[in-house]
Structure formats: structure tokens, C-alpha cells
Amino acid sequence: MDFAFDARTEELRGRLLAFMDEHVHPAEATAAEQRAKLASPWDVPPVVEELKAEARRRGLWNLFLPDTPGLPGEERGAGLTNLQYAPLAEITGRSPQLAPTALNCAAPDTGNMELLAQFGNDEQRERWLRPLLAGEIRSAFAMTEPEVASSDATNIETRIERDGDTYVINGRKWYISGALHPECRIFVVMGRTDPGAPDVRRRQSMILVPRDTPGVRIRRAMTVYGYEDHYHGGHAEVVFDDVRVPAGHLIGEEGGGFAIAQARLGPGRIHHCMRLIGMAERAIELMCRRALTRTAFGEPLAGQGVVREWIADARVAVEQLRLLVLKTAWLMDTVGNKGAHTEIQAIKIATPRTVVDILDKAVQLHGAAGVSQDFPLAELWAAARTLRLADGPDEVHQRSLARRELARHR
């Protein structure tokens, strides 16, 4: 990245790059070794907590969150704009298993913290947002369901029914990220409070469900291309069976769940795209190193025309994606998420698809090593491919973006 950002962003970039080189990348092998010795696959390797402590010491904490009034000190968030945060998130994408967690900038907690900061009441903020910002607990976001096409959020069937001064939740969710983390303490659950409302977007609500509430059952861990994503608390199938919580756990108002979900997903989509560019940069770096050190048919792989094409095309694609992501971040800062709607959809379509292709070429260049555990490429590929589904599949964003584009010419 050759162009300059504002002075504060450049200063944070310098600190973060040093932290990555001095602590995060060296910790990758250590974390894998420690995890192999843990009693449970969901336990946290000790080095992760060491990274978190070092990140806080260096002032690299809660970088994703704009300044949040009512919270003290660093818990208020770093106060960065989307444009300032973009190059920092990109850097963390080079080590997506460790770096975002070390900085308390990992999904799904980031989205849940943004949601509570924007829509939570004082009690909800004090009880759940404050410890999340401090990195003392983790959380999960329970929206997707196995029995309906959850790409259309109006299909959600989980029921949230008022009963006196409580709500009762019944339903089944899956791919609930973070639910298996030992420090997961709270679920943000989306369900129907008014199935008969004329406006299908006013039928859903969001509610907070403590992880230890009777009736909350983790049925199983879901894999993603065979990976369980232990570092981030996995992806679980969760059953809510007559789960009863106080009425004060409702977030916002009844019928506001769809709007809250859209507000939550917007920043999350751009954060994913920022980190994906970092993943692509690491793939290019590994491709170049491999091409320069391996020989086939009497010459280095770097001498093969097809390999040079892969590297050149990857560099062009990353530069294009970065500019589109930065434009989107700037628009979110200047005209708001609604004003940047088209661009948010564009980067969500283009970035995972392009990065998957770059990672695929990197895997191919590494041969058998590319699909092994000795390099991060296979796991990075699985994560990038999954993001063509997460936060809305490509086709949903294409449908909406095309509708807007056509409307401009009517």
C-alpha cells in the first residue's frame, strides 16, 4: 500500500505492523502447538491471551468501534472512521485466526458490540457491552436457521412470544458463530414476535439470551469445509426450547429486528472485505516466495509464464479491490450506510469471489503443500469461500444491486 492516509491512521498502521511482525506471526505456530495439548478443542491457547494483553498495552484495542458516549476510556472505542479503520483491518486479515481476536476486533463480537452501542439501553450496555469491550466475555449472533432460506431474513421462524413480563423463545438455529467459545456469555437472537404483521419487515425482533439460560442447548458443532474454527468459538447448531428471559432483554422495540439486522450487517460486510484483502496479500507473498524457491523442469517456478500471469493478475485485482473498499468506507463515513448501499453490495460481491480465485492459484502453486496444514492457504480459502454465503450470498446482493441500477434508467 503506497499511498498515505492521515497521520493518526499511519501511526496506528506502523504500530500494528510491528505488532504483527513481532508477536502475531510468530505466535501462529505456538498457538497450533498449544491447541494440540488442550483438554477441549474449544479452549483458548494461552498465547492468545498474551497477544490480547500486548495489544492493549500498545493501544491497539477496539479499533473497529467509533467513539461511544457513556463508556469510559478505551472502552468507548478508538473513534476511527471506516476509512481510517480499513487499512488496519486489512493488516489483521494476514492472520485472521489470531490478529482480530488479539485486537478485540473479531466477528461476531464486533457486530454485537456495534448493535448494543447503537440500539441497547443503559442496562444492556452496562451488563453486556462493557465486558465485551473489555474482552472479558464473548458473544454469538443467532439468526440463520436450517429449515428456511435465511438469505431472506423475513423467513426466520424462531418464535419470540410475550408472556407477562417475560419473553419465551422457541426455535432452532445453525452456523451460530462463537457459540462454542468457553467465554461466550450472551446470544443476540432474531425471531418473530408478530407473525401476522402486514409489513413482513416488522414481524421480527432481537432479544438478548444469556448462554446459561435454561432451555438453551448446543446440539452440535458445524464444520466449514471440514474446519471447526476453534479460535473464534466455532459454528454451532443451537436449540431454544421454551427459553424464558425478562422483557427488558428485548433490543429496541418489537418489530425492529429486521432494521437492526440490516444496521448490524452493513459494517460487518465491509470489515470482512477489508480483512479479505489482507488474506489476498498474504497469498501473493506466499506465491512469490514459493515461485522463487522451487524448481520444476529445470528452471524456477517464477520463470514459468503461467505463474507470472497468476501473480500479475493477483496484484491488479487486489489494487482494484482495495480502491473499491476504500471508496465504500469513505461513502459510509460521508453519506451513511444507506448512501453507500450500492458500493457495500459491490464489494461484498467482488471481494470474496476474487480473493477465492487468488487463494486457489496460490494453492495450485504450492501443490500438495497448498492443501496441507503446513501452510495457511487451505484454511484461508475455506474462510474466503464461506464469505460468499455469510452476510448474504452473492446472488442476493446481485439481485438488489441490479434492481437499483435498473431503477436509475427507468
mmCIF file of C-alpha atoms in Angstrom:
data_model
loop_
_atom_site.group_PDB
_atom_site.id
_atom_site.type_symbol
_atom_site.label_atom_id
_atom_site.label_comp_id
_atom_site.label_asym_id
_atom_site.label_seq_id
_atom_site.Cartn_x
_atom_site.Cartn_y
_atom_site.Cartn_z
ATOM 1 C CA MET A 1 0.000 0.000 0.000
ATOM 2 C CA ASP A 2 1.900 3.029 -1.272
ATOM 3 C CA PHE A 3 -0.473 5.955 -0.761
ATOM 4 C CA ALA A 4 -0.635 7.766 2.579
ATOM 5 C CA PHE A 5 -3.537 8.060 4.995
ATOM 6 C CA ASP A 6 -3.985 10.718 7.660
ATOM 7 C CA ALA A 7 -1.347 10.983 10.375
ATOM 8 C CA ARG A 8 -3.265 9.026 13.017
ATOM 9 C CA THR A 9 -4.007 6.132 10.669
ATOM 10 C CA GLU A 10 -0.386 5.973 9.522
ATOM 11 C CA GLU A 11 0.801 5.965 13.130
ATOM 12 C CA LEU A 12 -1.595 3.126 14.016
ATOM 13 C CA ARG A 13 -0.547 1.225 10.880
ATOM 14 C CA GLY A 14 3.061 1.410 11.970
ATOM 15 C CA ARG A 15 2.232 0.148 15.444
ATOM 16 C CA LEU A 16 0.033 -2.623 14.096
ATOM 17 C CA LEU A 17 2.558 -3.818 11.517
ATOM 18 C CA ALA A 18 5.202 -4.004 14.249
ATOM 19 C CA PHE A 19 2.818 -5.934 16.482
ATOM 20 C CA MET A 20 2.072 -8.397 13.664
ATOM 21 C CA ASP A 21 5.755 -8.959 12.870
ATOM 22 C CA GLU A 22 6.950 -9.142 16.474
ATOM 23 C CA HIS A 23 4.086 -11.057 18.064
ATOM 24 C CA VAL A 24 1.210 -12.293 15.880
ATOM 25 C CA HIS A 25 3.006 -14.125 13.082
ATOM 26 C CA PRO A 26 5.488 -15.788 15.485
ATOM 27 C CA ALA A 27 2.507 -16.872 17.615
ATOM 28 C CA GLU A 28 0.790 -18.779 14.791
ATOM 29 C CA ALA A 29 2.910 -21.907 15.229
ATOM 30 C CA THR A 30 2.850 -21.546 19.020
ATOM 31 C CA ALA A 31 -0.955 -21.381 19.055
ATOM 32 C CA ALA A 32 -1.212 -24.533 16.943
ATOM 33 C CA GLU A 33 1.169 -26.400 19.257
ATOM 34 C CA GLN A 34 -0.684 -25.249 22.372
ATOM 35 C CA ARG A 35 -4.081 -26.121 20.916
ATOM 36 C CA ALA A 36 -2.975 -29.692 20.254
ATOM 37 C CA LYS A 37 -2.359 -30.108 24.012
ATOM 38 C CA LEU A 38 -5.604 -28.573 25.292
ATOM 39 C CA ALA A 39 -8.218 -30.711 27.019
ATOM 40 C CA SER A 40 -11.014 -29.300 24.841
ATOM 41 C CA PRO A 41 -10.697 -28.123 21.219
ATOM 42 C CA TRP A 42 -12.668 -25.016 22.209
ATOM 43 C CA ASP A 43 -10.287 -23.949 24.961
ATOM 44 C CA VAL A 44 -8.191 -20.891 24.181
ATOM 45 C CA PRO A 45 -4.423 -21.310 23.691
ATOM 46 C CA PRO A 46 -2.581 -19.277 26.366
ATOM 47 C CA VAL A 47 -0.706 -17.311 23.702
ATOM 48 C CA VAL A 48 -3.995 -15.707 22.587
ATOM 49 C CA GLU A 49 -4.445 -14.037 25.965
ATOM 50 C CA GLU A 50 -0.825 -12.912 25.822
ATOM 51 C CA LEU A 51 -1.485 -11.308 22.443
ATOM 52 C CA LYS A 52 -4.571 -9.536 23.781
ATOM 53 C CA ALA A 53 -2.617 -8.124 26.706
ATOM 54 C CA GLU A 54 0.143 -6.910 24.406
ATOM 55 C CA ALA A 55 -2.343 -5.327 22.000
ATOM 56 C CA ARG A 56 -3.973 -3.392 24.843
ATOM 57 C CA ARG A 57 -0.548 -2.288 26.069
ATOM 58 C CA ARG A 58 0.213 -0.933 22.599
ATOM 59 C CA GLY A 59 -3.117 0.887 22.294
ATOM 60 C CA LEU A 60 -4.390 -1.476 19.582
ATOM 61 C CA TRP A 61 -7.779 -2.274 21.093
ATOM 62 C CA ASN A 62 -11.383 -1.879 19.863
ATOM 63 C CA LEU A 63 -10.138 -0.182 16.721
ATOM 64 C CA PHE A 64 -13.354 -1.051 14.866
ATOM 65 C CA LEU A 65 -15.714 0.943 17.107
ATOM 66 C CA PRO A 66 -16.422 4.670 16.714
ATOM 67 C CA ASP A 67 -16.409 6.689 19.920
ATOM 68 C CA THR A 68 -19.341 5.557 22.092
ATOM 69 C CA PRO A 69 -20.607 8.105 24.645
ATOM 70 C CA GLY A 70 -21.349 6.795 28.117
ATOM 71 C CA LEU A 71 -18.405 4.435 28.285
ATOM 72 C CA PRO A 72 -15.067 5.302 29.874
ATOM 73 C CA GLY A 73 -11.587 5.359 28.374
ATOM 74 C CA GLU A 74 -10.587 2.799 25.779
ATOM 75 C CA GLU A 75 -13.931 1.014 26.166
ATOM 76 C CA ARG A 76 -15.529 3.870 24.241
ATOM 77 C CA GLY A 77 -13.858 2.621 21.071
ATOM 78 C CA ALA A 78 -10.955 4.051 19.110
ATOM 79 C CA GLY A 79 -13.123 6.676 17.431
ATOM 80 C CA LEU A 80 -11.830 5.823 13.951
ATOM 81 C CA THR A 81 -13.820 6.376 10.794
ATOM 82 C CA ASN A 82 -14.443 3.485 8.411
ATOM 83 C CA LEU A 83 -11.792 4.924 6.110
ATOM 84 C CA GLN A 84 -9.264 5.029 8.947
ATOM 85 C CA TYR A 85 -10.090 1.504 10.097
ATOM 86 C CA ALA A 86 -9.924 -0.047 6.605
ATOM 87 C CA PRO A 87 -6.111 -0.338 6.269
ATOM 88 C CA LEU A 88 -5.870 -1.625 9.841
ATOM 89 C CA ALA A 89 -8.457 -4.347 9.270
ATOM 90 C CA GLU A 90 -6.597 -5.300 6.096
ATOM 91 C CA ILE A 91 -3.425 -5.882 8.099
ATOM 92 C CA THR A 92 -5.258 -8.181 10.542
ATOM 93 C CA GLY A 93 -6.525 -10.210 7.572
ATOM 94 C CA ARG A 94 -2.992 -11.524 7.098
ATOM 95 C CA SER A 95 -3.538 -13.651 10.220
ATOM 96 C CA PRO A 96 -7.331 -13.897 10.522
ATOM 97 C CA GLN A 97 -7.318 -16.575 13.215
ATOM 98 C CA LEU A 98 -5.245 -14.571 15.706
ATOM 99 C CA ALA A 99 -4.999 -10.874 14.854
ATOM 100 C CA PRO A 100 -8.679 -9.789 15.009
ATOM 101 C CA THR A 101 -9.120 -11.585 18.338
ATOM 102 C CA ALA A 102 -5.942 -10.073 19.726
ATOM 103 C CA LEU A 103 -7.283 -6.588 18.972
ATOM 104 C CA ASN A 104 -10.839 -7.365 20.195
ATOM 105 C CA CYS A 105 -11.945 -6.785 16.618
ATOM 106 C CA ALA A 106 -13.250 -10.263 15.757
ATOM 107 C CA ALA A 107 -16.690 -11.192 14.464
ATOM 108 C CA PRO A 108 -19.331 -11.878 15.664
ATOM 109 C CA ASP A 109 -18.431 -9.775 18.726
ATOM 110 C CA THR A 110 -17.765 -6.648 16.667
ATOM 111 C CA GLY A 111 -21.254 -6.679 15.169
ATOM 112 C CA ASN A 112 -22.847 -7.404 18.524
ATOM 113 C CA MET A 113 -20.925 -4.588 20.190
ATOM 114 C CA GLU A 114 -21.974 -2.177 17.442
ATOM 115 C CA LEU A 115 -25.563 -3.353 17.831
ATOM 116 C CA LEU A 116 -25.570 -2.835 21.605
ATOM 117 C CA ALA A 117 -23.819 0.525 21.290
ATOM 118 C CA GLN A 118 -26.429 1.733 18.792
ATOM 119 C CA PHE A 119 -29.640 0.085 19.974
ATOM 120 C CA GLY A 120 -29.060 -1.227 23.515
ATOM 121 C CA ASN A 121 -30.480 0.501 26.579
ATOM 122 C CA ASP A 122 -28.343 1.600 29.531
ATOM 123 C CA GLU A 123 -28.830 -1.659 31.436
ATOM 124 C CA GLN A 124 -27.962 -3.807 28.399
ATOM 125 C CA ARG A 125 -24.885 -1.743 27.715
ATOM 126 C CA GLU A 126 -23.683 -1.988 31.290
ATOM 127 C CA ARG A 127 -24.304 -5.726 31.629
ATOM 128 C CA TRP A 128 -23.120 -6.922 28.211
ATOM 129 C CA LEU A 129 -21.451 -4.219 26.124
ATOM 130 C CA ARG A 130 -18.966 -3.152 28.774
ATOM 131 C CA PRO A 131 -17.464 -6.657 29.351
ATOM 132 C CA LEU A 132 -17.441 -7.307 25.588
ATOM 133 C CA LEU A 133 -15.468 -4.127 25.001
ATOM 134 C CA ALA A 134 -13.110 -5.128 27.793
ATOM 135 C CA GLY A 135 -12.560 -8.537 26.165
ATOM 136 C CA GLU A 136 -13.786 -10.309 29.298
ATOM 137 C CA ILE A 137 -16.568 -12.271 27.571
ATOM 138 C CA ARG A 138 -17.554 -13.371 24.047
ATOM 139 C CA SER A 139 -20.924 -13.453 22.278
ATOM 140 C CA ALA A 140 -22.867 -15.056 19.423
ATOM 141 C CA PHE A 141 -25.392 -13.828 16.867
ATOM 142 C CA ALA A 142 -28.263 -16.276 16.298
ATOM 143 C CA MET A 143 -30.072 -15.568 13.033
ATOM 144 C CA THR A 144 -29.571 -18.319 10.427
ATOM 145 C CA GLU A 145 -31.926 -21.328 10.503
ATOM 146 C CA PRO A 146 -31.666 -24.748 8.814
ATOM 147 C CA GLU A 147 -35.308 -25.086 7.743
ATOM 148 C CA VAL A 148 -35.703 -21.836 5.791
ATOM 149 C CA ALA A 149 -33.752 -19.779 3.255
ATOM 150 C CA SER A 150 -32.200 -17.403 5.755
ATOM 151 C CA SER A 151 -30.773 -15.265 2.944
ATOM 152 C CA ASP A 152 -34.258 -13.730 3.165
ATOM 153 C CA ALA A 153 -34.441 -12.636 6.802
ATOM 154 C CA THR A 154 -38.242 -12.365 6.640
ATOM 155 C CA ASN A 155 -38.309 -16.194 6.524
ATOM 156 C CA ILE A 156 -36.976 -16.552 10.079
ATOM 157 C CA GLU A 157 -39.328 -18.849 12.023
ATOM 158 C CA THR A 158 -37.952 -18.820 15.578
ATOM 159 C CA ARG A 159 -40.738 -17.529 17.840
ATOM 160 C CA ILE A 160 -40.335 -14.825 20.489
ATOM 161 C CA GLU A 161 -43.626 -14.615 22.389
ATOM 162 C CA ARG A 162 -44.558 -12.185 25.161
ATOM 163 C CA ASP A 163 -45.760 -13.797 28.396
ATOM 164 C CA GLY A 164 -46.342 -11.224 31.106
ATOM 165 C CA ASP A 165 -43.045 -9.591 31.990
ATOM 166 C CA THR A 166 -41.012 -12.192 30.065
ATOM 167 C CA TYR A 167 -40.474 -13.425 26.527
ATOM 168 C CA VAL A 168 -40.408 -17.123 25.608
ATOM 169 C CA ILE A 169 -38.157 -18.216 22.721
ATOM 170 C CA ASN A 170 -38.588 -21.416 20.690
ATOM 171 C CA GLY A 171 -36.650 -22.323 17.570
ATOM 172 C CA ARG A 172 -33.594 -23.904 16.003
ATOM 173 C CA LYS A 173 -30.590 -22.004 14.649
ATOM 174 C CA TRP A 174 -27.394 -23.155 12.991
ATOM 175 C CA TYR A 175 -23.987 -21.824 11.993
ATOM 176 C CA ILE A 176 -24.133 -19.647 15.076
ATOM 177 C CA SER A 177 -20.583 -18.318 15.162
ATOM 178 C CA GLY A 178 -18.894 -18.070 18.547
ATOM 179 C CA ALA A 179 -21.452 -20.191 20.392
ATOM 180 C CA LEU A 180 -18.896 -22.842 21.395
ATOM 181 C CA HIS A 181 -16.327 -20.436 22.781
ATOM 182 C CA PRO A 182 -15.833 -21.120 26.521
ATOM 183 C CA GLU A 183 -16.246 -17.394 27.258
ATOM 184 C CA CYS A 184 -19.455 -16.991 25.232
ATOM 185 C CA ARG A 185 -21.953 -15.500 27.658
ATOM 186 C CA ILE A 186 -24.686 -13.932 25.547
ATOM 187 C CA PHE A 187 -26.663 -14.661 22.375
ATOM 188 C CA VAL A 188 -28.298 -11.989 20.241
ATOM 189 C CA VAL A 189 -31.320 -13.881 18.888
ATOM 190 C CA MET A 190 -33.554 -12.881 15.983
ATOM 191 C CA GLY A 191 -37.082 -14.270 15.865
ATOM 192 C CA ARG A 192 -40.722 -13.484 15.126
ATOM 193 C CA THR A 193 -42.776 -11.514 17.621
ATOM 194 C CA ASP A 194 -45.686 -10.686 15.282
ATOM 195 C CA PRO A 195 -46.089 -13.327 12.523
ATOM 196 C CA GLY A 196 -49.242 -11.646 11.202
ATOM 197 C CA ALA A 197 -47.930 -8.096 10.791
ATOM 198 C CA PRO A 198 -48.900 -6.684 7.343
ATOM 199 C CA ASP A 199 -45.325 -5.487 6.774
ATOM 200 C CA VAL A 200 -43.146 -8.617 6.640
ATOM 201 C CA ARG A 201 -40.201 -6.493 7.782
ATOM 202 C CA ARG A 202 -41.960 -5.658 11.043
ATOM 203 C CA ARG A 203 -42.521 -9.242 12.163
ATOM 204 C CA GLN A 204 -39.081 -9.842 13.665
ATOM 205 C CA SER A 205 -37.396 -8.669 16.856
ATOM 206 C CA MET A 206 -33.984 -9.033 18.507
ATOM 207 C CA ILE A 207 -33.557 -10.245 22.056
ATOM 208 C CA LEU A 208 -30.651 -10.985 24.405
ATOM 209 C CA VAL A 209 -30.442 -14.538 25.738
ATOM 210 C CA PRO A 210 -27.743 -15.386 28.305
ATOM 211 C CA ARG A 211 -25.870 -18.544 27.313
ATOM 212 C CA ASP A 212 -26.705 -20.314 30.605
ATOM 213 C CA THR A 213 -30.495 -19.742 30.375
ATOM 214 C CA PRO A 214 -32.466 -22.995 30.860
ATOM 215 C CA GLY A 215 -33.619 -24.383 27.532
ATOM 216 C CA VAL A 216 -30.594 -23.206 25.520
ATOM 217 C CA ARG A 217 -28.944 -26.321 24.082
ATOM 218 C CA ILE A 218 -25.903 -26.639 21.849
ATOM 219 C CA ARG A 219 -26.814 -29.573 19.627
ATOM 220 C CA ARG A 220 -23.571 -29.914 17.658
ATOM 221 C CA ALA A 221 -20.614 -28.102 16.140
ATOM 222 C CA MET A 222 -20.919 -27.383 12.424
ATOM 223 C CA THR A 223 -17.859 -27.636 10.199
ATOM 224 C CA VAL A 224 -16.937 -25.291 7.352
ATOM 225 C CA TYR A 225 -15.236 -27.306 4.617
ATOM 226 C CA GLY A 226 -14.143 -29.635 7.402
ATOM 227 C CA TYR A 227 -12.777 -26.859 9.665
ATOM 228 C CA GLU A 228 -14.327 -26.165 13.056
ATOM 229 C CA ASP A 229 -12.828 -22.668 13.515
ATOM 230 C CA HIS A 230 -11.726 -23.293 17.095
ATOM 231 C CA TYR A 231 -10.083 -19.894 17.517
ATOM 232 C CA HIS A 232 -13.353 -17.990 17.090
ATOM 233 C CA GLY A 233 -15.646 -20.297 19.011
ATOM 234 C CA GLY A 234 -16.847 -22.442 16.136
ATOM 235 C CA HIS A 235 -20.221 -22.533 14.413
ATOM 236 C CA ALA A 236 -22.951 -24.327 16.331
ATOM 237 C CA GLU A 237 -26.442 -25.666 15.878
ATOM 238 C CA VAL A 238 -28.414 -24.250 18.801
ATOM 239 C CA VAL A 239 -31.904 -25.167 20.024
ATOM 240 C CA PHE A 240 -34.032 -22.729 22.034
ATOM 241 C CA ASP A 241 -36.659 -24.787 23.876
ATOM 242 C CA ASP A 242 -39.106 -22.683 25.929
ATOM 243 C CA VAL A 243 -36.280 -20.305 26.799
ATOM 244 C CA ARG A 244 -37.603 -17.580 29.086
ATOM 245 C CA VAL A 245 -35.906 -14.198 29.553
ATOM 246 C CA PRO A 246 -37.056 -10.892 31.088
ATOM 247 C CA ALA A 247 -38.914 -8.496 28.793
ATOM 248 C CA GLY A 248 -36.134 -5.979 29.379
ATOM 249 C CA HIS A 249 -33.826 -8.156 27.273
ATOM 250 C CA LEU A 250 -35.605 -7.050 24.088
ATOM 251 C CA ILE A 251 -33.317 -4.866 21.973
ATOM 252 C CA GLY A 252 -35.068 -1.743 20.778
ATOM 253 C CA GLU A 253 -38.765 -2.233 20.074
ATOM 254 C CA GLU A 254 -40.904 -5.155 18.947
ATOM 255 C CA GLY A 255 -40.843 -5.354 15.176
ATOM 256 C CA GLY A 256 -37.477 -3.629 14.926
ATOM 257 C CA GLY A 257 -35.408 -6.761 14.388
ATOM 258 C CA PHE A 258 -35.143 -6.586 10.606
ATOM 259 C CA ALA A 259 -33.928 -2.973 10.656
ATOM 260 C CA ILE A 260 -31.450 -3.753 13.448
ATOM 261 C CA ALA A 261 -30.118 -6.738 11.485
ATOM 262 C CA GLN A 262 -29.521 -4.573 8.416
ATOM 263 C CA ALA A 263 -27.765 -1.935 10.505
ATOM 264 C CA ARG A 264 -25.581 -4.628 12.069
ATOM 265 C CA LEU A 265 -24.666 -6.365 8.821
ATOM 266 C CA GLY A 266 -23.549 -3.260 6.894
ATOM 267 C CA PRO A 267 -20.324 -2.581 8.819
ATOM 268 C CA GLY A 268 -19.702 -6.311 9.174
ATOM 269 C CA ARG A 269 -19.705 -6.767 5.412
ATOM 270 C CA ILE A 270 -17.085 -4.088 4.847
ATOM 271 C CA HIS A 271 -14.936 -5.393 7.740
ATOM 272 C CA HIS A 272 -14.925 -8.839 6.106
ATOM 273 C CA CYS A 273 -13.872 -7.300 2.788
ATOM 274 C CA MET A 274 -11.080 -5.325 4.428
ATOM 275 C CA ARG A 275 -9.683 -8.483 6.028
ATOM 276 C CA LEU A 276 -10.083 -10.441 2.777
ATOM 277 C CA ILE A 277 -7.674 -8.044 1.066
ATOM 278 C CA GLY A 278 -5.136 -8.835 3.777
ATOM 279 C CA MET A 279 -5.683 -12.545 3.141
ATOM 280 C CA ALA A 280 -5.051 -11.979 -0.562
ATOM 281 C CA GLU A 281 -1.868 -10.047 0.199
ATOM 282 C CA ARG A 282 -0.564 -12.932 2.265
ATOM 283 C CA ALA A 283 -1.429 -15.332 -0.554
ATOM 284 C CA ILE A 284 0.546 -13.208 -3.044
ATOM 285 C CA GLU A 285 3.506 -13.102 -0.669
ATOM 286 C CA LEU A 286 3.457 -16.888 -0.301
ATOM 287 C CA MET A 287 3.095 -17.325 -4.072
ATOM 288 C CA CYS A 288 6.158 -15.189 -4.746
ATOM 289 C CA ARG A 289 8.273 -16.957 -2.144
ATOM 290 C CA ARG A 290 7.268 -20.357 -3.481
ATOM 291 C CA ALA A 291 7.865 -19.361 -7.103
ATOM 292 C CA LEU A 292 11.365 -18.065 -6.333
ATOM 293 C CA THR A 293 12.492 -21.072 -4.276
ATOM 294 C CA ARG A 294 11.041 -24.039 -6.198
ATOM 295 C CA THR A 295 12.402 -25.511 -9.414
ATOM 296 C CA ALA A 296 10.457 -27.533 -11.966
ATOM 297 C CA PHE A 297 11.606 -28.744 -15.385
ATOM 298 C CA GLY A 298 14.985 -27.135 -14.999
ATOM 299 C CA GLU A 299 14.000 -23.595 -14.001
ATOM 300 C CA PRO A 300 12.435 -21.766 -11.034
ATOM 301 C CA LEU A 301 8.656 -21.688 -10.998
ATOM 302 C CA ALA A 302 8.997 -17.907 -11.228
ATOM 303 C CA GLY A 303 10.233 -18.398 -14.780
ATOM 304 C CA GLN A 304 7.021 -20.114 -15.876
ATOM 305 C CA GLY A 305 4.761 -17.808 -17.879
ATOM 306 C CA VAL A 306 1.558 -19.056 -16.261
ATOM 307 C CA VAL A 307 2.933 -18.421 -12.764
ATOM 308 C CA ARG A 308 3.879 -14.872 -13.698
ATOM 309 C CA GLU A 309 0.374 -14.335 -15.064
ATOM 310 C CA TRP A 310 -1.162 -15.555 -11.807
ATOM 311 C CA ILE A 311 0.983 -13.185 -9.753
ATOM 312 C CA ALA A 312 0.414 -10.214 -12.056
ATOM 313 C CA ASP A 313 -3.356 -10.769 -12.211
ATOM 314 C CA ALA A 314 -3.500 -11.134 -8.434
ATOM 315 C CA ARG A 315 -1.694 -7.821 -7.898
ATOM 316 C CA VAL A 316 -4.014 -5.991 -10.318
ATOM 317 C CA ALA A 317 -7.100 -7.498 -8.701
ATOM 318 C CA VAL A 318 -6.037 -6.606 -5.153
ATOM 319 C CA GLU A 319 -5.302 -2.994 -6.091
ATOM 320 C CA GLN A 320 -8.735 -2.700 -7.710
ATOM 321 C CA LEU A 321 -10.500 -4.244 -4.735
ATOM 322 C CA ARG A 322 -8.672 -2.050 -2.242
ATOM 323 C CA LEU A 323 -9.726 1.130 -4.026
ATOM 324 C CA LEU A 324 -13.353 -0.022 -4.165
ATOM 325 C CA VAL A 325 -13.319 -0.908 -0.463
ATOM 326 C CA LEU A 326 -11.763 2.436 0.465
ATOM 327 C CA LYS A 327 -14.334 4.280 -1.646
ATOM 328 C CA THR A 328 -17.088 2.372 0.143
ATOM 329 C CA ALA A 329 -15.594 3.175 3.561
ATOM 330 C CA TRP A 330 -15.391 6.869 2.606
ATOM 331 C CA LEU A 331 -19.025 6.890 1.466
ATOM 332 C CA MET A 332 -20.163 5.220 4.689
ATOM 333 C CA ASP A 333 -18.404 7.998 6.595
ATOM 334 C CA THR A 334 -19.761 10.842 4.454
ATOM 335 C CA VAL A 335 -23.267 9.811 3.350
ATOM 336 C CA GLY A 336 -24.038 6.921 5.712
ATOM 337 C CA ASN A 337 -24.635 3.219 5.189
ATOM 338 C CA LYS A 338 -27.787 3.798 3.155
ATOM 339 C CA GLY A 339 -25.983 6.181 0.846
ATOM 340 C CA ALA A 340 -23.232 3.592 0.366
ATOM 341 C CA HIS A 341 -25.656 0.706 -0.156
ATOM 342 C CA THR A 342 -24.678 0.020 -3.771
ATOM 343 C CA GLU A 343 -20.965 0.086 -3.009
ATOM 344 C CA ILE A 344 -21.365 -2.165 0.066
ATOM 345 C CA GLN A 345 -23.098 -4.710 -2.144
ATOM 346 C CA ALA A 346 -20.472 -4.334 -4.858
ATOM 347 C CA ILE A 347 -17.552 -5.084 -2.532
ATOM 348 C CA LYS A 348 -19.454 -7.982 -0.932
ATOM 349 C CA ILE A 349 -19.902 -9.497 -4.394
ATOM 350 C CA ALA A 350 -16.455 -8.774 -5.794
ATOM 351 C CA THR A 351 -14.084 -9.239 -2.875
ATOM 352 C CA PRO A 352 -14.743 -12.817 -1.686
ATOM 353 C CA ARG A 353 -15.093 -14.072 -5.262
ATOM 354 C CA THR A 354 -11.800 -12.515 -6.363
ATOM 355 C CA VAL A 355 -9.878 -13.485 -3.229
ATOM 356 C CA VAL A 356 -11.054 -17.092 -3.553
ATOM 357 C CA ASP A 357 -9.556 -17.150 -7.051
ATOM 358 C CA ILE A 358 -6.243 -15.693 -5.828
ATOM 359 C CA LEU A 359 -6.063 -18.224 -2.991
ATOM 360 C CA ASP A 360 -6.905 -21.022 -5.404
ATOM 361 C CA LYS A 361 -3.947 -20.055 -7.598
ATOM 362 C CA ALA A 362 -1.728 -19.900 -4.511
ATOM 363 C CA VAL A 363 -2.842 -23.403 -3.511
ATOM 364 C CA GLN A 364 -2.125 -24.648 -7.035
ATOM 365 C CA LEU A 365 1.348 -23.141 -6.992
ATOM 366 C CA HIS A 366 2.132 -24.868 -3.686
ATOM 367 C CA GLY A 367 0.949 -28.257 -4.910
ATOM 368 C CA ALA A 368 0.276 -30.770 -2.131
ATOM 369 C CA ALA A 369 1.588 -28.305 0.449
ATOM 370 C CA GLY A 370 -1.168 -25.883 -0.532
ATOM 371 C CA VAL A 371 -3.911 -28.178 0.748
ATOM 372 C CA SER A 372 -1.961 -29.205 3.858
ATOM 373 C CA GLN A 373 -1.862 -27.867 7.389
ATOM 374 C CA ASP A 374 1.737 -26.724 6.883
ATOM 375 C CA PHE A 375 0.587 -23.567 5.109
ATOM 376 C CA PRO A 376 -2.411 -21.328 5.900
ATOM 377 C CA LEU A 377 -3.743 -21.376 2.335
ATOM 378 C CA ALA A 378 -6.349 -24.134 2.632
ATOM 379 C CA GLU A 379 -7.897 -22.603 5.738
ATOM 380 C CA LEU A 380 -7.802 -19.137 4.194
ATOM 381 C CA TRP A 381 -9.514 -20.494 1.072
ATOM 382 C CA ALA A 382 -12.264 -22.091 3.167
ATOM 383 C CA ALA A 383 -12.841 -18.846 5.050
ATOM 384 C CA ALA A 384 -12.942 -16.748 1.882
ATOM 385 C CA ARG A 385 -15.269 -19.177 0.100
ATOM 386 C CA THR A 386 -17.628 -19.153 3.071
ATOM 387 C CA LEU A 387 -17.870 -15.362 2.843
ATOM 388 C CA ARG A 388 -19.626 -15.762 -0.498
ATOM 389 C CA LEU A 389 -22.501 -17.016 1.667
ATOM 390 C CA ALA A 390 -22.099 -15.236 5.005
ATOM 391 C CA ASP A 391 -23.860 -11.876 5.478
ATOM 392 C CA GLY A 392 -25.946 -12.596 2.396
ATOM 393 C CA PRO A 393 -24.988 -14.782 -0.591
ATOM 394 C CA ASP A 394 -23.667 -13.247 -3.812
ATOM 395 C CA GLU A 395 -26.971 -13.670 -5.594
ATOM 396 C CA VAL A 396 -28.953 -11.655 -3.027
ATOM 397 C CA HIS A 397 -26.566 -8.729 -3.357
ATOM 398 C CA GLN A 398 -26.559 -9.043 -7.154
ATOM 399 C CA ARG A 399 -30.362 -9.016 -7.191
ATOM 400 C CA SER A 400 -30.573 -5.877 -5.083
ATOM 401 C CA LEU A 401 -27.743 -4.073 -6.841
ATOM 402 C CA ALA A 402 -29.202 -4.809 -10.298
ATOM 403 C CA ARG A 403 -32.627 -3.583 -9.169
ATOM 404 C CA ARG A 404 -31.118 -0.278 -8.079
ATOM 405 C CA GLU A 405 -29.123 0.047 -11.269
ATOM 406 C CA LEU A 406 -32.187 -0.615 -13.434
ATOM 407 C CA ALA A 407 -34.209 1.921 -11.452
ATOM 408 C CA ARG A 408 -31.739 4.650 -12.431
ATOM 409 C CA HIS A 409 -32.671 4.170 -16.098
ATOM 410 C CA ARG A 410 -36.448 3.950 -15.801
#
